[in-house]
Amino acid sequence: MKTVVHITGARPNFPKAAPVLAALDQKVDQMLVHTGQHYDDRLSRVFFDELALPEPDLNLNAGSGSHATQTAAVMVGLEQVFTERRPDLVVVYGDINSTLAAALVAAKLGIPVAHVEAGLRSFDMTMPEEVNRRVTDQLSDLLLVTSADAVGHLAREGVAAERIHFVGNPMIDTLLTHLDRFDEAAARKQHGLDGDYLVATLHRPSNVDDPAAVRQLVSVLHEAAERMPLVIPLHPRGRAGLEKAGLDASSGVKLTDPLPYTAFLGLVRGARAVLTDSGGVQEEASVLGVPCLTMRPNTERPVTITHGTNRLVTPHGVLPALDAVLAEPPATRPAPLEKRPPLWDGAAGPRIAEVILSWLAR
Ligand code: UD1
């Protein structure tokens, strides 16, 4: 049997990897590595419990640090694993530092790489994720893409067409699998909500690291919360900066720790709108049919604008956009299949498995 090693490291990787591991079960010899980039139970453990992911075969405990420190720690750990195991394929997910580290190590050892969620581009090289995506794609043998625009980006960067496979979005497989467990009534009860409410998440360096930017956003969030209660699950990154900039539980703001997967999506499902700078939330809100205001100048996921509920907003534009959303009649929830991005249908995992299996058998 061929050996496939999957590399995961941080919260957004887990819902992407789960359907791929499930679809390849018994068909290849699989090994799941957790790099330990996220080590907090609330960003890691809870996902393994909820998504029925197998226990990682190995945790590298790479932990936090500067980009170089973290990427290097993952590389050193993986070099040993890949050298001992000599897998037939390494599968990497998304755009985090662990993704890039794994692709670099595998490529140098001559081990083929498959990149799930290849080809997304924000064209903003100040985002660490954009650097990670571009390099990972150049090093990958199989580019598994979630949206048609990604095919175009890869083609323009010189990637041969036979390496690019438009397979859909495995994170949406996970969302649709667990849809019945996204309980908005439970979320209301947990956060003491009755009536309409908003949800916000904020963790990008560009929003939470610069004191002036974060002060402006915090004041916008407090103003938004005057319209209706606003629940903010706080990612550990940026929590201190947000609180220093004045974010507190006043004027309708409800602060919570990071939430488990189903609790978070239950909360989003019932929300009037979501304000975010996350990549994944733009996709999840679009499929749930919940209006999404993305507090960023760009998105690598434009399909959530053309085929979803997402719109980009500047800090000044948040409140006018929110008022426009609140004036609109609510959309159907979840979004019906024909209103979702193409191939976001719950079958991306099996399509990815098919591509991988026929590639391994070539
Ligand atoms: C990482 C990804 C980002 C993704 C995000 C999802 C990179 C460059 N960034 O960002 O693309 O959107 O995950 O959550 O890979 N921390 C904890 N506990 C943890 C992990 C981190 O407290 O378990 C804190 C530490 O202070 C750490 C900081 O968060 O220094 C940043 O963690 P890191 O893994 O570097 O990046 P994220 O901001 O989580």
mmCIF file with all atom_site columns, C-alpha atoms and ligand atoms in Angstrom, residues 10-12 37-40 43 64-65 67 70 95-98 128-129 132 203-204 235-237, ligand 1:
data_model
loop_
_atom_site.group_PDB
_atom_site.id
_atom_site.type_symbol
_atom_site.label_atom_id
_atom_site.label_alt_id
_atom_site.label_comp_id
_atom_site.label_asym_id
_atom_site.label_entity_id
_atom_site.label_seq_id
_atom_site.pdbx_PDB_ins_code
_atom_site.Cartn_x
_atom_site.Cartn_y
_atom_site.Cartn_z
_atom_site.occupancy
_atom_site.B_iso_or_equiv
_atom_site.pdbx_formal_charge
_atom_site.auth_seq_id
_atom_site.auth_comp_id
_atom_site.auth_asym_id
_atom_site.auth_atom_id
_atom_site.pdbx_PDB_model_num
ATOM   1  C CA  . ALA A 1 10  ? -3.451 25.052 13.176 1.00 0.00 ? 10  ALA A CA  1
ATOM   2  C CA  . ARG A 1 11  ? -7.176 25.437 13.670 1.00 0.00 ? 11  ARG A CA  1
ATOM   3  C CA  . PRO A 1 12  ? -8.248 26.029 10.054 1.00 0.00 ? 12  PRO A CA  1
ATOM   4  C CA  . GLN A 1 37  ? 1.717  25.168 15.681 1.00 0.00 ? 37  GLN A CA  1
ATOM   5  C CA  . HIS A 1 38  ? -1.548 25.466 17.632 1.00 0.00 ? 38  HIS A CA  1
ATOM   6  C CA  . TYR A 1 39  ? -1.284 23.746 21.013 1.00 0.00 ? 39  TYR A CA  1
ATOM   7  C CA  . ASP A 1 40  ? -4.090 25.429 22.946 1.00 0.00 ? 40  ASP A CA  1
ATOM   8  C CA  . LEU A 1 43  ? -7.628 25.801 18.975 1.00 0.00 ? 43  LEU A CA  1
ATOM   9  C CA  . SER A 1 64  ? 4.759  29.538 18.717 1.00 0.00 ? 64  SER A CA  1
ATOM   10 C CA  . GLY A 1 65  ? 7.605  31.849 17.774 1.00 0.00 ? 65  GLY A CA  1
ATOM   11 C CA  . HIS A 1 67  ? 7.951  33.073 11.506 1.00 0.00 ? 67  HIS A CA  1
ATOM   12 C CA  . GLN A 1 70  ? 8.221  28.359 13.934 1.00 0.00 ? 70  GLN A CA  1
ATOM   13 C CA  . ASP A 1 95  ? -1.629 28.589 3.932  1.00 0.00 ? 95  ASP A CA  1
ATOM   14 C CA  . ILE A 1 96  ? -0.175 28.472 7.418  1.00 0.00 ? 96  ILE A CA  1
ATOM   15 C CA  . ASN A 1 97  ? 3.509  28.318 8.316  1.00 0.00 ? 97  ASN A CA  1
ATOM   16 C CA  . SER A 1 98  ? 3.275  24.536 8.810  1.00 0.00 ? 98  SER A CA  1
ATOM   17 C CA  . PRO A 1 128 ? 2.333  35.876 5.688  1.00 0.00 ? 128 PRO A CA  1
ATOM   18 C CA  . GLU A 1 129 ? -0.265 33.505 4.235  1.00 0.00 ? 129 GLU A CA  1
ATOM   19 C CA  . ASN A 1 132 ? 3.134  30.620 2.199  1.00 0.00 ? 132 ASN A CA  1
ATOM   20 C CA  . HIS A 1 203 ? -6.907 38.050 14.535 1.00 0.00 ? 203 HIS A CA  1
ATOM   21 C CA  . ARG A 1 204 ? -4.942 39.160 11.449 1.00 0.00 ? 204 ARG A CA  1
ATOM   22 C CA  . HIS A 1 235 ? -8.300 34.259 19.284 1.00 0.00 ? 235 HIS A CA  1
ATOM   23 C CA  . PRO A 1 236 ? -5.308 34.237 21.662 1.00 0.00 ? 236 PRO A CA  1
ATOM   24 C CA  . ARG A 1 237 ? -3.357 36.172 19.046 1.00 0.00 ? 237 ARG A CA  1
HETATM 25 C C1  . UD1 B 2 .   ? -2.270 31.015 12.217 1.00 0.00 ? 1   UD1 B C1  1
HETATM 26 C C2  . UD1 B 2 .   ? -2.056 31.176 10.706 1.00 0.00 ? 1   UD1 B C2  1
HETATM 27 C C3  . UD1 B 2 .   ? -3.238 31.952 10.114 1.00 0.00 ? 1   UD1 B C3  1
HETATM 28 C C4  . UD1 B 2 .   ? -4.566 31.335 10.496 1.00 0.00 ? 1   UD1 B C4  1
HETATM 29 C C5  . UD1 B 2 .   ? -4.626 31.198 12.014 1.00 0.00 ? 1   UD1 B C5  1
HETATM 30 C C6  . UD1 B 2 .   ? -5.910 30.549 12.451 1.00 0.00 ? 1   UD1 B C6  1
HETATM 31 C C7  . UD1 B 2 .   ? 0.274  31.439 10.019 1.00 0.00 ? 1   UD1 B C7  1
HETATM 32 C C8  . UD1 B 2 .   ? 1.284  32.409 9.510  1.00 0.00 ? 1   UD1 B C8  1
HETATM 33 N N1  . UD1 B 2 .   ? -0.874 31.972 10.409 1.00 0.00 ? 1   UD1 B N1  1
HETATM 34 O O1  . UD1 B 2 .   ? -2.254 32.312 12.782 1.00 0.00 ? 1   UD1 B O1  1
HETATM 35 O O2  . UD1 B 2 .   ? -3.113 31.921 8.704  1.00 0.00 ? 1   UD1 B O2  1
HETATM 36 O O3  . UD1 B 2 .   ? -5.593 32.177 10.063 1.00 0.00 ? 1   UD1 B O3  1
HETATM 37 O O4  . UD1 B 2 .   ? -3.516 30.404 12.448 1.00 0.00 ? 1   UD1 B O4  1
HETATM 38 O O5  . UD1 B 2 .   ? -6.037 30.539 13.817 1.00 0.00 ? 1   UD1 B O5  1
HETATM 39 O O6  . UD1 B 2 .   ? 0.543  30.252 10.032 1.00 0.00 ? 1   UD1 B O6  1
HETATM 40 N N2  . UD1 B 2 .   ? -1.192 31.180 20.319 1.00 0.00 ? 1   UD1 B N2  1
HETATM 41 C C9  . UD1 B 2 .   ? -1.733 30.670 21.470 1.00 0.00 ? 1   UD1 B C9  1
HETATM 42 N N3  . UD1 B 2 .   ? -2.101 29.353 21.494 1.00 0.00 ? 1   UD1 B N3  1
HETATM 43 C C10 . UD1 B 2 .   ? -1.936 28.538 20.427 1.00 0.00 ? 1   UD1 B C10 1
HETATM 44 C C11 . UD1 B 2 .   ? -1.365 29.066 19.262 1.00 0.00 ? 1   UD1 B C11 1
HETATM 45 C C12 . UD1 B 2 .   ? -1.011 30.377 19.219 1.00 0.00 ? 1   UD1 B C12 1
HETATM 46 O O7  . UD1 B 2 .   ? -1.894 31.363 22.445 1.00 0.00 ? 1   UD1 B O7  1
HETATM 47 O O8  . UD1 B 2 .   ? -2.297 27.363 20.514 1.00 0.00 ? 1   UD1 B O8  1
HETATM 48 C C13 . UD1 B 2 .   ? -0.799 32.595 20.279 1.00 0.00 ? 1   UD1 B C13 1
HETATM 49 C C14 . UD1 B 2 .   ? 0.665  32.810 20.585 1.00 0.00 ? 1   UD1 B C14 1
HETATM 50 O O9  . UD1 B 2 .   ? 0.793  34.021 21.204 1.00 0.00 ? 1   UD1 B O9  1
HETATM 51 C C15 . UD1 B 2 .   ? 1.262  32.880 19.189 1.00 0.00 ? 1   UD1 B C15 1
HETATM 52 C C16 . UD1 B 2 .   ? 0.178  33.605 18.425 1.00 0.00 ? 1   UD1 B C16 1
HETATM 53 O O10 . UD1 B 2 .   ? -1.039 33.095 18.976 1.00 0.00 ? 1   UD1 B O10 1
HETATM 54 O O11 . UD1 B 2 .   ? 2.484  33.546 19.152 1.00 0.00 ? 1   UD1 B O11 1
HETATM 55 C C17 . UD1 B 2 .   ? 0.233  33.375 16.940 1.00 0.00 ? 1   UD1 B C17 1
HETATM 56 O O12 . UD1 B 2 .   ? 0.149  31.982 16.652 1.00 0.00 ? 1   UD1 B O12 1
HETATM 57 P P1  . UD1 B 2 .   ? 0.615  31.463 15.219 1.00 0.00 ? 1   UD1 B P1  1
HETATM 58 O O13 . UD1 B 2 .   ? 0.436  30.012 15.125 1.00 0.00 ? 1   UD1 B O13 1
HETATM 59 O O14 . UD1 B 2 .   ? 1.957  32.022 14.898 1.00 0.00 ? 1   UD1 B O14 1
HETATM 60 O O15 . UD1 B 2 .   ? -0.345 32.193 14.229 1.00 0.00 ? 1   UD1 B O15 1
HETATM 61 P P2  . UD1 B 2 .   ? -1.913 32.506 14.302 1.00 0.00 ? 1   UD1 B P2  1
HETATM 62 O O16 . UD1 B 2 .   ? -2.088 33.950 14.542 1.00 0.00 ? 1   UD1 B O16 1
HETATM 63 O O17 . UD1 B 2 .   ? -2.614 31.548 15.186 1.00 0.00 ? 1   UD1 B O17 1
#
